[in-house]
Amino acid sequence: MGGGAEALRPDRLELGEGIRWTDRGIVLVDILAGRLLTAVGHPADPLRQLAQLPVPLGAVAPVADAPGTWIAAAGTGICMLGPDGSTRWLAQPDADAARPMRMNDATTDPFGRFWAGSMSYDADEGAGSLYRVDHDGTVTRVLDDITVPNGPAFTADGATMYLADSARGVIRRYPVDPATAELGPPEVFVTVDDGSPDGMVVDVEGAVWVAVWGTGSVRRYLPDGRLDRTLSLPARQPAGVCLQEDLLHITTARVGLAEPGPYDGAVFTARVDVPGRLATAYRYGGSVSLPGERS
């Protein structure tokens, strides 16, 4: 396989994304199928399903001090997903949008806030938004006029956020106020001309690994935007990346391919020389009880 990446697990996902290294192991989603999955056991074992929702599931993060509970970008908003698969919605801001919408990628920042993007099913120009979920569960729209948001990804100090608008081929970098989480004026970090920047992760040197949809590649960009290296895959649509110490895990997709190849939709792993950090849990201190708790 190209670039030293291996796909040992037998699973082939329709739209594998949202892969994260958490204190509960590696988790990922098959977005359109609404499936939350974990990569456990031997590297060649099948993925194990943790939950399945009746709506698309963009990404999750563990909720601190709530074993088995996740915060999820799902359907048209944000919900808490309990150990038994039950949901409690914090907000569904895109439920009444003019176009049919769904949530896409999401992550936590180093302070334990949850950030999630939305898009229209047809990827209509500028129809998407970015939302921030604060510690009390309040959901705030912080950006609009995004077509297909992916990421975001944060530096270790939480002072910088990277956000891809995949359909427009651009990754922007935003300053973040550590106290208020307000975003400052963005600058263009990277423009991709030969594909679409998708999922991202920042390593311990501050470089950004980017899955580049349509190119069969994952690219590492230095903090100044220079391309450092490229990892080639035998799958056309890389969609998500995460670093588990020095292991780079990559999700791919089969959706939209008339004739998927044998590795399209696979989950790949490659060893790298610069490690990553454990994903932060969402820190919830709101008054709404979590799924499974007594009200």
XYZ file of C-alpha atoms in Angstrom:
295
model
C 0.000 0.000 0.000
C 1.166 3.505 -0.775
C 2.998 5.618 1.759
C 3.234 2.933 4.447
C -0.469 3.144 5.374
C -2.282 -0.102 6.129
C -5.988 -0.958 6.126
C -6.226 -4.127 8.180
C -9.820 -3.932 9.405
C -12.421 -5.462 7.035
C -14.922 -2.577 7.334
C -15.730 -0.345 4.364
C -17.683 2.767 5.366
C -19.940 4.867 3.177
C -18.751 8.146 4.688
C -16.199 7.527 7.411
C -15.309 10.717 9.296
C -15.021 12.295 12.735
C -12.216 10.002 13.894
C -10.804 10.960 17.309
C -8.382 9.544 19.874
C -10.260 9.851 23.165
C -9.803 8.551 26.701
C -12.288 5.853 25.644
C -10.244 4.749 22.644
C -10.500 5.554 18.948
C -14.000 6.564 17.878
C -15.334 7.452 14.431
C -18.612 7.779 12.567
C -20.259 6.615 9.369
C -22.080 9.918 8.921
C -25.057 9.198 6.691
C -25.775 5.863 8.402
C -25.793 7.587 11.811
C -23.344 5.042 13.238
C -20.899 5.647 16.091
C -18.047 3.145 15.923
C -14.924 2.292 17.874
C -11.678 0.664 16.764
C -10.864 -1.793 19.529
C -9.024 -5.080 19.911
C -6.555 -6.390 17.375
C -5.783 -3.990 14.471
C -7.396 -6.472 12.074
C -10.640 -6.837 14.051
C -13.888 -5.343 12.693
C -15.003 -1.991 14.027
C -17.504 -2.224 16.894
C -20.728 -0.223 16.827
C -21.448 1.833 19.955
C -24.693 3.444 18.804
C -26.832 4.131 15.771
C -29.010 7.211 15.389
C -31.930 7.663 12.969
C -30.263 10.868 11.710
C -26.809 11.610 10.261
C -24.025 11.668 12.866
C -21.153 14.060 12.104
C -18.811 13.584 15.068
C -18.788 13.104 18.841
C -16.691 13.926 21.899
C -16.756 12.218 25.288
C -18.462 14.127 28.086
C -16.138 14.533 31.077
C -17.201 12.769 34.287
C -20.073 11.043 32.473
C -18.948 7.517 31.531
C -20.435 6.313 28.265
C -22.009 9.688 27.444
C -21.076 11.662 24.332
C -21.890 15.060 22.940
C -22.801 14.663 19.283
C -23.201 16.792 16.183
C -26.193 14.978 14.734
C -29.232 15.599 12.588
C -29.841 19.343 12.555
C -28.170 20.139 15.864
C -26.383 19.046 19.024
C -27.429 16.305 21.416
C -26.191 14.315 24.356
C -25.948 10.611 23.560
C -26.278 8.312 26.554
C -24.718 4.901 27.207
C -28.013 3.249 26.246
C -28.226 5.160 22.949
C -30.826 7.628 24.215
C -30.553 11.260 23.136
C -31.231 14.601 24.799
C -31.149 17.568 22.453
C -29.402 20.776 23.466
C -30.487 22.617 20.313
C -31.526 21.970 16.715
C -30.715 25.322 15.101
C -30.967 24.099 11.519
C -34.254 22.240 11.914
C -36.273 25.008 10.231
C -33.704 26.058 7.639
C -34.859 26.855 4.103
C -32.839 23.913 2.745
C -32.553 20.382 4.193
C -29.521 20.527 6.490
C -27.322 18.161 8.469
C -24.441 18.446 10.878
C -20.959 17.596 9.655
C -17.584 17.549 11.415
C -17.057 18.630 15.043
C -14.459 18.649 17.809
C -13.634 20.012 21.243
C -11.158 22.787 21.947
C -8.510 22.476 24.709
C -10.865 24.215 27.167
C -13.589 21.582 26.703
C -15.980 23.514 24.480
C -17.577 21.686 21.525
C -17.526 23.176 18.010
C -19.624 21.751 15.159
C -20.308 22.633 11.545
C -23.477 22.236 9.491
C -24.081 21.997 5.751
C -26.962 21.416 3.371
C -27.443 17.925 1.988
C -26.798 19.304 -1.505
C -23.789 21.375 -0.382
C -25.505 24.600 -1.406
C -23.162 27.556 -1.595
C -22.834 29.335 1.762
C -25.671 27.419 3.452
C -23.570 26.055 6.322
C -22.609 27.418 9.741
C -20.235 26.808 12.623
C -21.664 26.435 16.129
C -20.001 26.568 19.549
C -21.365 24.703 22.557
C -20.304 26.313 25.824
C -19.948 24.545 29.177
C -23.535 25.306 30.150
C -24.876 23.641 26.992
C -25.700 26.909 25.208
C -25.375 26.542 21.429
C -24.274 29.682 19.567
C -23.859 30.215 15.825
C -20.406 31.806 15.468
C -19.881 31.689 11.677
C -22.141 31.465 8.647
C -21.708 31.516 4.858
C -19.761 28.227 4.907
C -20.507 25.645 2.230
C -18.980 22.427 3.649
C -17.281 22.986 7.048
C -14.666 20.462 8.134
C -12.534 20.447 11.208
C -12.295 22.544 13.174
C -8.894 21.760 14.672
C -7.174 23.656 17.482
C -3.620 24.333 18.553
C -2.621 22.987 21.970
C -3.062 26.362 23.666
C -6.504 26.875 22.155
C -5.476 30.248 20.743
C -5.831 29.216 17.088
C -8.590 27.387 15.224
C -8.259 25.911 11.741
C -11.465 25.479 9.737
C -11.767 24.048 6.242
C -14.469 25.070 3.806
C -14.065 21.958 1.704
C -16.196 22.956 -1.268
C -14.209 26.162 -1.669
C -10.840 24.419 -1.272
C -9.637 26.668 1.539
C -8.476 26.285 5.147
C -8.725 29.424 7.255
C -6.982 30.159 10.534
C -8.799 32.097 13.273
C -7.453 33.610 16.483
C -9.529 32.510 19.490
C -9.934 34.532 22.683
C -9.153 32.000 25.468
C -11.523 33.632 27.945
C -14.586 34.242 25.772
C -13.939 31.853 22.817
C -14.747 34.733 20.461
C -13.143 34.378 17.031
C -10.936 37.086 15.557
C -10.506 37.950 11.872
C -9.419 34.919 9.806
C -6.508 34.521 7.443
C -6.113 31.987 4.664
C -3.821 29.188 5.851
C -3.838 26.867 2.822
C -5.629 26.773 -0.527
C -6.002 23.350 -2.137
C -6.375 23.357 -5.923
C -6.420 19.622 -6.702
C -8.968 18.360 -4.159
C -10.987 19.331 -1.107
C -9.472 19.762 2.371
C -11.494 17.649 4.777
C -10.774 16.408 8.313
C -7.758 17.838 10.161
C -5.641 17.335 13.270
C -2.801 19.374 14.796
C 0.320 17.524 16.004
C 2.630 18.435 18.910
C 4.805 20.605 16.634
C 1.792 22.664 15.583
C 1.683 21.221 12.060
C -1.695 20.401 10.552
C -2.476 17.021 8.985
C -5.244 17.318 6.387
C -7.245 14.594 4.622
C -7.592 15.814 1.031
C -10.787 14.423 -0.507
C -10.549 13.368 -4.143
C -6.751 13.061 -4.154
C -6.037 9.857 -2.243
C -3.682 11.779 0.015
C -3.141 13.125 3.514
C -0.885 16.176 3.741
C 1.071 17.729 6.596
C 1.329 21.508 6.514
C 3.740 23.430 8.735
C 2.393 26.323 10.833
C 3.506 28.775 8.140
C 1.388 26.944 5.533
C 4.230 25.194 3.712
C 3.571 21.618 2.584
C 5.885 19.343 4.582
C 4.953 15.850 3.389
C 2.284 13.838 1.603
C 1.021 10.357 2.469
C -0.569 8.514 -0.465
C -3.451 6.072 -0.039
C -5.112 3.517 -2.349
C -8.459 5.206 -1.633
C -9.744 8.243 -3.487
C -11.675 10.016 -0.747
C -9.753 10.484 2.521
C -12.132 12.227 4.904
C -10.909 12.177 8.509
C -7.627 12.012 10.415
C -6.522 11.633 14.012
C -3.226 11.061 15.786
C -3.004 8.405 18.488
C 0.468 9.281 19.735
C 2.615 8.345 16.698
C -0.131 6.480 14.815
C -2.027 8.432 12.166
C -5.513 6.993 11.601
C -7.379 7.943 8.418
C -11.000 7.390 7.443
C -12.133 7.254 3.824
C -15.435 7.131 1.962
C -17.181 5.153 -0.775
C -20.127 7.523 -1.175
C -20.500 8.970 -4.665
C -18.124 6.514 -6.322
C -19.676 4.613 -9.218
C -17.124 1.813 -8.901
C -15.468 1.830 -5.462
C -12.063 0.195 -5.286
C -11.146 -2.453 -2.711
C -9.852 0.124 -0.206
C -12.386 2.918 -0.689
C -14.175 3.328 2.637
C -11.399 1.645 4.629
C -9.769 2.920 7.810
C -6.001 3.266 7.378
C -3.178 3.532 9.899
C 0.355 4.816 9.325
C 3.217 5.420 11.745
C 4.532 8.999 11.806
C 7.475 10.632 13.539
C 5.632 13.544 15.206
C 2.906 12.482 17.649
C -0.453 13.956 18.498
C -2.430 14.565 21.686
C -5.455 12.982 23.262
C -8.678 14.722 22.244
C -10.206 16.878 24.969
C -13.483 15.833 26.574
C -16.458 18.196 26.520
C -16.821 19.770 29.957
C -20.500 20.137 30.756
C -21.819 22.082 33.710
C -25.335 22.786 32.528
C -28.635 22.372 34.315
C -30.126 19.935 31.796
C -29.695 16.369 33.011
C -27.718 13.990 30.842
C -29.331 10.964 29.168
C -29.795 8.201 31.678
C -29.750 10.550 34.678
C -32.800 11.093 36.828
C -34.402 14.450 36.235
